[in-house]
PDB file of C-alpha atoms in Angstrom:
ATOM      1  CA  UNK Z   1       0.057   0.031   0.150  1.00 96.00           C
ATOM      2  CA  UNK Z   2       1.351   3.568  -0.333  1.00 98.00           C
ATOM      3  CA  UNK Z   3       0.009   7.085   0.341  1.00 98.00           C
ATOM      4  CA  UNK Z   4       0.085   9.504  -1.944  1.00 98.00           C
ATOM      5  CA  UNK Z   5      -1.437  13.438  -2.415  1.00 98.00           C
ATOM      6  CA  UNK Z   6      -4.810  13.324  -4.421  1.00 98.00           C
ATOM      7  CA  UNK Z   7      -5.002  13.842  -7.857  1.00 97.00           C
ATOM      8  CA  UNK Z   8      -7.729  15.310  -9.858  1.00 97.00           C
ATOM      9  CA  UNK Z   9      -8.557  11.922 -11.735  1.00 97.00           C
ATOM     10  CA  UNK Z  10      -9.378  10.635  -8.669  1.00 98.00           C
ATOM     11  CA  UNK Z  11     -12.491  12.212  -8.185  1.00 98.00           C
ATOM     12  CA  UNK Z  12     -14.802   9.280  -9.294  1.00 97.00           C
ATOM     13  CA  UNK Z  13     -12.970   6.816  -7.129  1.00 98.00           C
ATOM     14  CA  UNK Z  14     -13.173   8.941  -3.803  1.00 97.00           C
ATOM     15  CA  UNK Z  15     -16.795   9.924  -4.599  1.00 97.00           C
ATOM     16  CA  UNK Z  16     -17.973   6.348  -5.003  1.00 97.00           C
ATOM     17  CA  UNK Z  17     -15.814   5.479  -1.686  1.00 97.00           C
ATOM     18  CA  UNK Z  18     -17.463   8.137   0.176  1.00 95.00           C
ATOM     19  CA  UNK Z  19     -20.686   6.681  -0.900  1.00 96.00           C
ATOM     20  CA  UNK Z  20     -19.901   3.650   0.406  1.00 96.00           C
ATOM     21  CA  UNK Z  21     -18.555   4.722   3.763  1.00 95.00           C
ATOM     22  CA  UNK Z  22     -21.066   6.944   5.010  1.00 91.00           C
ATOM     23  CA  UNK Z  23     -24.891   7.684   4.961  1.00 90.00           C
ATOM     24  CA  UNK Z  24     -25.892   9.586   1.952  1.00 90.00           C
ATOM     25  CA  UNK Z  25     -26.953  12.913   4.509  1.00 89.00           C
ATOM     26  CA  UNK Z  26     -23.122  12.995   5.707  1.00 89.00           C
ATOM     27  CA  UNK Z  27     -21.534  11.922   2.758  1.00 91.00           C
ATOM     28  CA  UNK Z  28     -19.474  14.380   0.930  1.00 90.00           C
ATOM     29  CA  UNK Z  29     -20.614  15.392  -2.996  1.00 92.00           C
ATOM     30  CA  UNK Z  30     -18.701  15.167  -6.050  1.00 94.00           C
ATOM     31  CA  UNK Z  31     -18.884  18.959  -6.415  1.00 91.00           C
ATOM     32  CA  UNK Z  32     -17.361  18.949  -2.735  1.00 89.00           C
ATOM     33  CA  UNK Z  33     -14.620  16.594  -3.489  1.00 93.00           C
ATOM     34  CA  UNK Z  34     -13.603  18.627  -6.779  1.00 93.00           C
ATOM     35  CA  UNK Z  35     -13.781  21.882  -4.440  1.00 91.00           C
ATOM     36  CA  UNK Z  36     -11.409  20.082  -1.804  1.00 91.00           C
ATOM     37  CA  UNK Z  37      -9.079  18.549  -4.577  1.00 94.00           C
ATOM     38  CA  UNK Z  38      -8.488  22.137  -6.460  1.00 91.00           C
ATOM     39  CA  UNK Z  39      -8.343  23.928  -3.046  1.00 89.00           C
ATOM     40  CA  UNK Z  40      -6.498  21.969  -0.444  1.00 90.00           C
ATOM     41  CA  UNK Z  41      -4.559  19.011  -2.004  1.00 93.00           C
ATOM     42  CA  UNK Z  42      -1.917  19.340   0.154  1.00 93.00           C
ATOM     43  CA  UNK Z  43      -4.518  18.326   3.119  1.00 94.00           C
ATOM     44  CA  UNK Z  44      -5.969  15.168   0.993  1.00 97.00           C
ATOM     45  CA  UNK Z  45      -4.170  11.862   0.938  1.00 98.00           C
ATOM     46  CA  UNK Z  46      -5.523   8.636  -0.478  1.00 98.00           C
ATOM     47  CA  UNK Z  47      -4.336   5.088   0.387  1.00 98.00           C
ATOM     48  CA  UNK Z  48      -3.580   2.877  -2.661  1.00 98.00           C
ATOM     49  CA  UNK Z  49      -3.537  -0.803  -2.931  1.00 97.00           C
ATOM     50  CA  UNK Z  50      -2.644  -2.506  -6.214  1.00 96.00           C
ATOM     51  CA  UNK Z  51      -4.002   0.685  -8.151  1.00 95.00           C
ATOM     52  CA  UNK Z  52      -7.325   0.905  -6.282  1.00 97.00           C
ATOM     53  CA  UNK Z  53      -8.140   3.632  -3.584  1.00 98.00           C
ATOM     54  CA  UNK Z  54      -8.805   1.848  -0.726  1.00 98.00           C
ATOM     55  CA  UNK Z  55      -8.720   4.537   1.841  1.00 98.00           C
ATOM     56  CA  UNK Z  56      -8.943   8.586   2.266  1.00 98.00           C
ATOM     57  CA  UNK Z  57      -8.021  11.483   4.674  1.00 98.00           C
ATOM     58  CA  UNK Z  58      -8.801  15.115   3.773  1.00 95.00           C
ATOM     59  CA  UNK Z  59      -9.553  18.470   5.439  1.00 93.00           C
ATOM     60  CA  UNK Z  60      -8.929  22.131   5.392  1.00 91.00           C
ATOM     61  CA  UNK Z  61      -6.733  24.390   7.007  1.00 93.00           C
ATOM     62  CA  UNK Z  62      -7.819  26.841   9.331  1.00 92.00           C
ATOM     63  CA  UNK Z  63      -7.596  29.021  12.491  1.00 88.00           C
ATOM     64  CA  UNK Z  64     -10.504  27.580  14.187  1.00 88.00           C
ATOM     65  CA  UNK Z  65     -10.178  25.174  17.128  1.00 89.00           C
ATOM     66  CA  UNK Z  66     -13.147  23.475  16.362  1.00 84.00           C
ATOM     67  CA  UNK Z  67     -14.917  22.130  12.924  1.00 81.00           C
ATOM     68  CA  UNK Z  68     -18.206  24.379  11.920  1.00 73.00           C
ATOM     69  CA  UNK Z  69     -20.629  23.264   9.297  1.00 66.00           C
ATOM     70  CA  UNK Z  70     -19.521  26.405   7.606  1.00 68.00           C
ATOM     71  CA  UNK Z  71     -15.893  24.775   7.191  1.00 66.00           C
ATOM     72  CA  UNK Z  72     -17.481  22.514   4.631  1.00 65.00           C
ATOM     73  CA  UNK Z  73     -18.953  24.916   2.368  1.00 66.00           C
ATOM     74  CA  UNK Z  74     -16.671  26.744  -0.415  1.00 65.00           C
ATOM     75  CA  UNK Z  75     -14.996  30.117   1.171  1.00 66.00           C
ATOM     76  CA  UNK Z  76     -16.131  28.437   4.560  1.00 65.00           C
ATOM     77  CA  UNK Z  77     -12.765  29.182   6.225  1.00 67.00           C
ATOM     78  CA  UNK Z  78     -10.004  27.804   4.751  1.00 76.00           C
ATOM     79  CA  UNK Z  79      -6.724  29.568   5.305  1.00 82.00           C
ATOM     80  CA  UNK Z  80      -3.423  27.925   3.839  1.00 86.00           C
ATOM     81  CA  UNK Z  81      -1.601  29.878   6.593  1.00 90.00           C
ATOM     82  CA  UNK Z  82      -3.909  28.844   9.317  1.00 91.00           C
ATOM     83  CA  UNK Z  83      -2.463  27.043  12.630  1.00 96.00           C
ATOM     84  CA  UNK Z  84      -5.001  24.129  12.593  1.00 95.00           C
ATOM     85  CA  UNK Z  85      -5.568  21.099  10.405  1.00 96.00           C
ATOM     86  CA  UNK Z  86      -9.297  19.671  10.206  1.00 94.00           C
ATOM     87  CA  UNK Z  87     -10.246  16.521   9.097  1.00 95.00           C
ATOM     88  CA  UNK Z  88     -13.348  16.140   7.385  1.00 92.00           C
ATOM     89  CA  UNK Z  89     -13.170  12.676   6.468  1.00 93.00           C
ATOM     90  CA  UNK Z  90     -11.164   9.390   7.478  1.00 97.00           C
ATOM     91  CA  UNK Z  91     -12.632   6.360   5.795  1.00 96.00           C
ATOM     92  CA  UNK Z  92     -11.267   3.135   4.346  1.00 98.00           C
ATOM     93  CA  UNK Z  93     -13.059   0.809   1.980  1.00 98.00           C
ATOM     94  CA  UNK Z  94     -14.838  -2.087   4.398  1.00 97.00           C
ATOM     95  CA  UNK Z  95     -12.889  -4.660   2.649  1.00 96.00           C
ATOM     96  CA  UNK Z  96      -9.704  -3.417   4.008  1.00 97.00           C
ATOM     97  CA  UNK Z  97     -10.794  -2.138   7.448  1.00 95.00           C
ATOM     98  CA  UNK Z  98      -9.073  -3.131  10.814  1.00 93.00           C
ATOM     99  CA  UNK Z  99      -5.761  -3.518   8.653  1.00 96.00           C
ATOM    100  CA  UNK Z 100      -4.229  -0.284   9.870  1.00 97.00           C
ATOM    101  CA  UNK Z 101      -4.991   1.526   6.843  1.00 98.00           C
ATOM    102  CA  UNK Z 102      -7.034   4.311   8.582  1.00 98.00           C
ATOM    103  CA  UNK Z 103      -4.141   4.888  11.324  1.00 98.00           C
ATOM    104  CA  UNK Z 104      -1.849   5.078   8.444  1.00 98.00           C
ATOM    105  CA  UNK Z 105      -3.830   8.095   6.520  1.00 98.00           C
ATOM    106  CA  UNK Z 106      -4.115   9.751  10.156  1.00 98.00           C
ATOM    107  CA  UNK Z 107      -0.339   9.560  10.889  1.00 98.00           C
ATOM    108  CA  UNK Z 108       0.475  10.712   7.278  1.00 98.00           C
ATOM    109  CA  UNK Z 109      -1.548  13.823   7.439  1.00 98.00           C
ATOM    110  CA  UNK Z 110      -0.583  14.361  10.941  1.00 98.00           C
ATOM    111  CA  UNK Z 111       3.077  14.386  10.006  1.00 98.00           C
ATOM    112  CA  UNK Z 112       2.196  16.472   6.904  1.00 97.00           C
ATOM    113  CA  UNK Z 113       0.717  19.213   9.389  1.00 97.00           C
ATOM    114  CA  UNK Z 114       3.488  19.081  11.316  1.00 97.00           C
ATOM    115  CA  UNK Z 115       6.093  19.796   8.747  1.00 96.00           C
ATOM    116  CA  UNK Z 116       3.854  22.662   7.503  1.00 96.00           C
ATOM    117  CA  UNK Z 117       3.989  24.309  10.941  1.00 96.00           C
ATOM    118  CA  UNK Z 118       0.404  23.522  11.993  1.00 97.00           C
ATOM    119  CA  UNK Z 119      -0.142  23.463  16.174  1.00 97.00           C
ATOM    120  CA  UNK Z 120      -3.372  21.552  16.092  1.00 97.00           C
ATOM    121  CA  UNK Z 121      -5.612  18.885  14.530  1.00 98.00           C
ATOM    122  CA  UNK Z 122      -9.389  19.060  14.743  1.00 97.00           C
ATOM    123  CA  UNK Z 123     -12.084  17.023  13.896  1.00 96.00           C
ATOM    124  CA  UNK Z 124     -15.547  15.768  14.776  1.00 95.00           C
ATOM    125  CA  UNK Z 125     -16.584  12.186  15.231  1.00 96.00           C
ATOM    126  CA  UNK Z 126     -19.393  10.164  16.635  1.00 95.00           C
ATOM    127  CA  UNK Z 127     -19.543   8.966  20.244  1.00 97.00           C
ATOM    128  CA  UNK Z 128     -18.261   5.494  19.109  1.00 96.00           C
ATOM    129  CA  UNK Z 129     -15.023   6.869  17.733  1.00 97.00           C
ATOM    130  CA  UNK Z 130     -13.581   8.729  20.603  1.00 98.00           C
ATOM    131  CA  UNK Z 131     -11.854   6.272  21.929  1.00 98.00           C
ATOM    132  CA  UNK Z 132     -10.355   5.346  18.602  1.00 97.00           C
ATOM    133  CA  UNK Z 133      -9.148   9.138  18.095  1.00 98.00           C
ATOM    134  CA  UNK Z 134      -7.981   9.356  21.280  1.00 98.00           C
ATOM    135  CA  UNK Z 135      -5.163   6.735  20.516  1.00 97.00           C
ATOM    136  CA  UNK Z 136      -3.669   9.426  18.433  1.00 98.00           C
ATOM    137  CA  UNK Z 137      -3.364  11.914  21.291  1.00 98.00           C
ATOM    138  CA  UNK Z 138      -7.041  13.739  20.346  1.00 98.00           C
ATOM    139  CA  UNK Z 139      -8.812  14.887  23.529  1.00 98.00           C
ATOM    140  CA  UNK Z 140     -12.765  14.873  23.537  1.00 98.00           C
ATOM    141  CA  UNK Z 141     -13.912  18.314  24.122  1.00 97.00           C
ATOM    142  CA  UNK Z 142     -17.560  17.683  24.257  1.00 96.00           C
ATOM    143  CA  UNK Z 143     -20.546  17.491  21.645  1.00 96.00           C
ATOM    144  CA  UNK Z 144     -19.786  19.580  18.924  1.00 93.00           C
ATOM    145  CA  UNK Z 145     -22.221  22.354  17.664  1.00 90.00           C
ATOM    146  CA  UNK Z 146     -22.030  21.022  14.048  1.00 88.00           C
ATOM    147  CA  UNK Z 147     -25.262  19.368  12.977  1.00 84.00           C
ATOM    148  CA  UNK Z 148     -23.939  18.200   9.558  1.00 84.00           C
ATOM    149  CA  UNK Z 149     -26.151  15.217   8.269  1.00 84.00           C
ATOM    150  CA  UNK Z 150     -28.156  15.549  11.281  1.00 87.00           C
ATOM    151  CA  UNK Z 151     -25.961  13.262  13.733  1.00 88.00           C
ATOM    152  CA  UNK Z 152     -24.426  14.048  17.210  1.00 93.00           C
ATOM    153  CA  UNK Z 153     -20.754  14.851  16.731  1.00 94.00           C
ATOM    154  CA  UNK Z 154     -18.198  15.120  19.174  1.00 97.00           C
ATOM    155  CA  UNK Z 155     -15.066  17.896  19.000  1.00 96.00           C
ATOM    156  CA  UNK Z 156     -11.739  16.543  19.137  1.00 97.00           C
ATOM    157  CA  UNK Z 157      -8.469  18.529  19.342  1.00 98.00           C
ATOM    158  CA  UNK Z 158      -4.681  17.093  19.410  1.00 98.00           C
ATOM    159  CA  UNK Z 159      -1.733  18.854  19.538  1.00 97.00           C
ATOM    160  CA  UNK Z 160       0.970  18.887  17.153  1.00 96.00           C
TER     161      UNK Z 160
END
């Protein structure tokens, strides 16, 4: 498996994988991925096994310490010089789960954020994933104001 920066020709594969891994109300749209690839490719990585994308991690850079629903929108707060690396999605093809792919993607983005001079990592997750992210050094900051997809999310922050 290799991890590499996203490329524009990955659009169909990542859109398909997102639709497999997230409920429709929570899944990013093709248009959203087009924007993310064009706007913050330095914060968007794919895991590839035998030529197939099997996982992705992506998010913007911001000065915020929490993810707001506005960050998901164009002009929602991406600041290439920001101090926080946000994670919008970390997902792995169900056939490859529990094999360390997600951890490798997370560590890759955290390392890239450190090298870029970021100070914090931020994400939101569902309650059942809190312990998983705590394993990477994230701290649970409580229920998020985000209502993305109608779900209950928890704000998580890690120091870099």
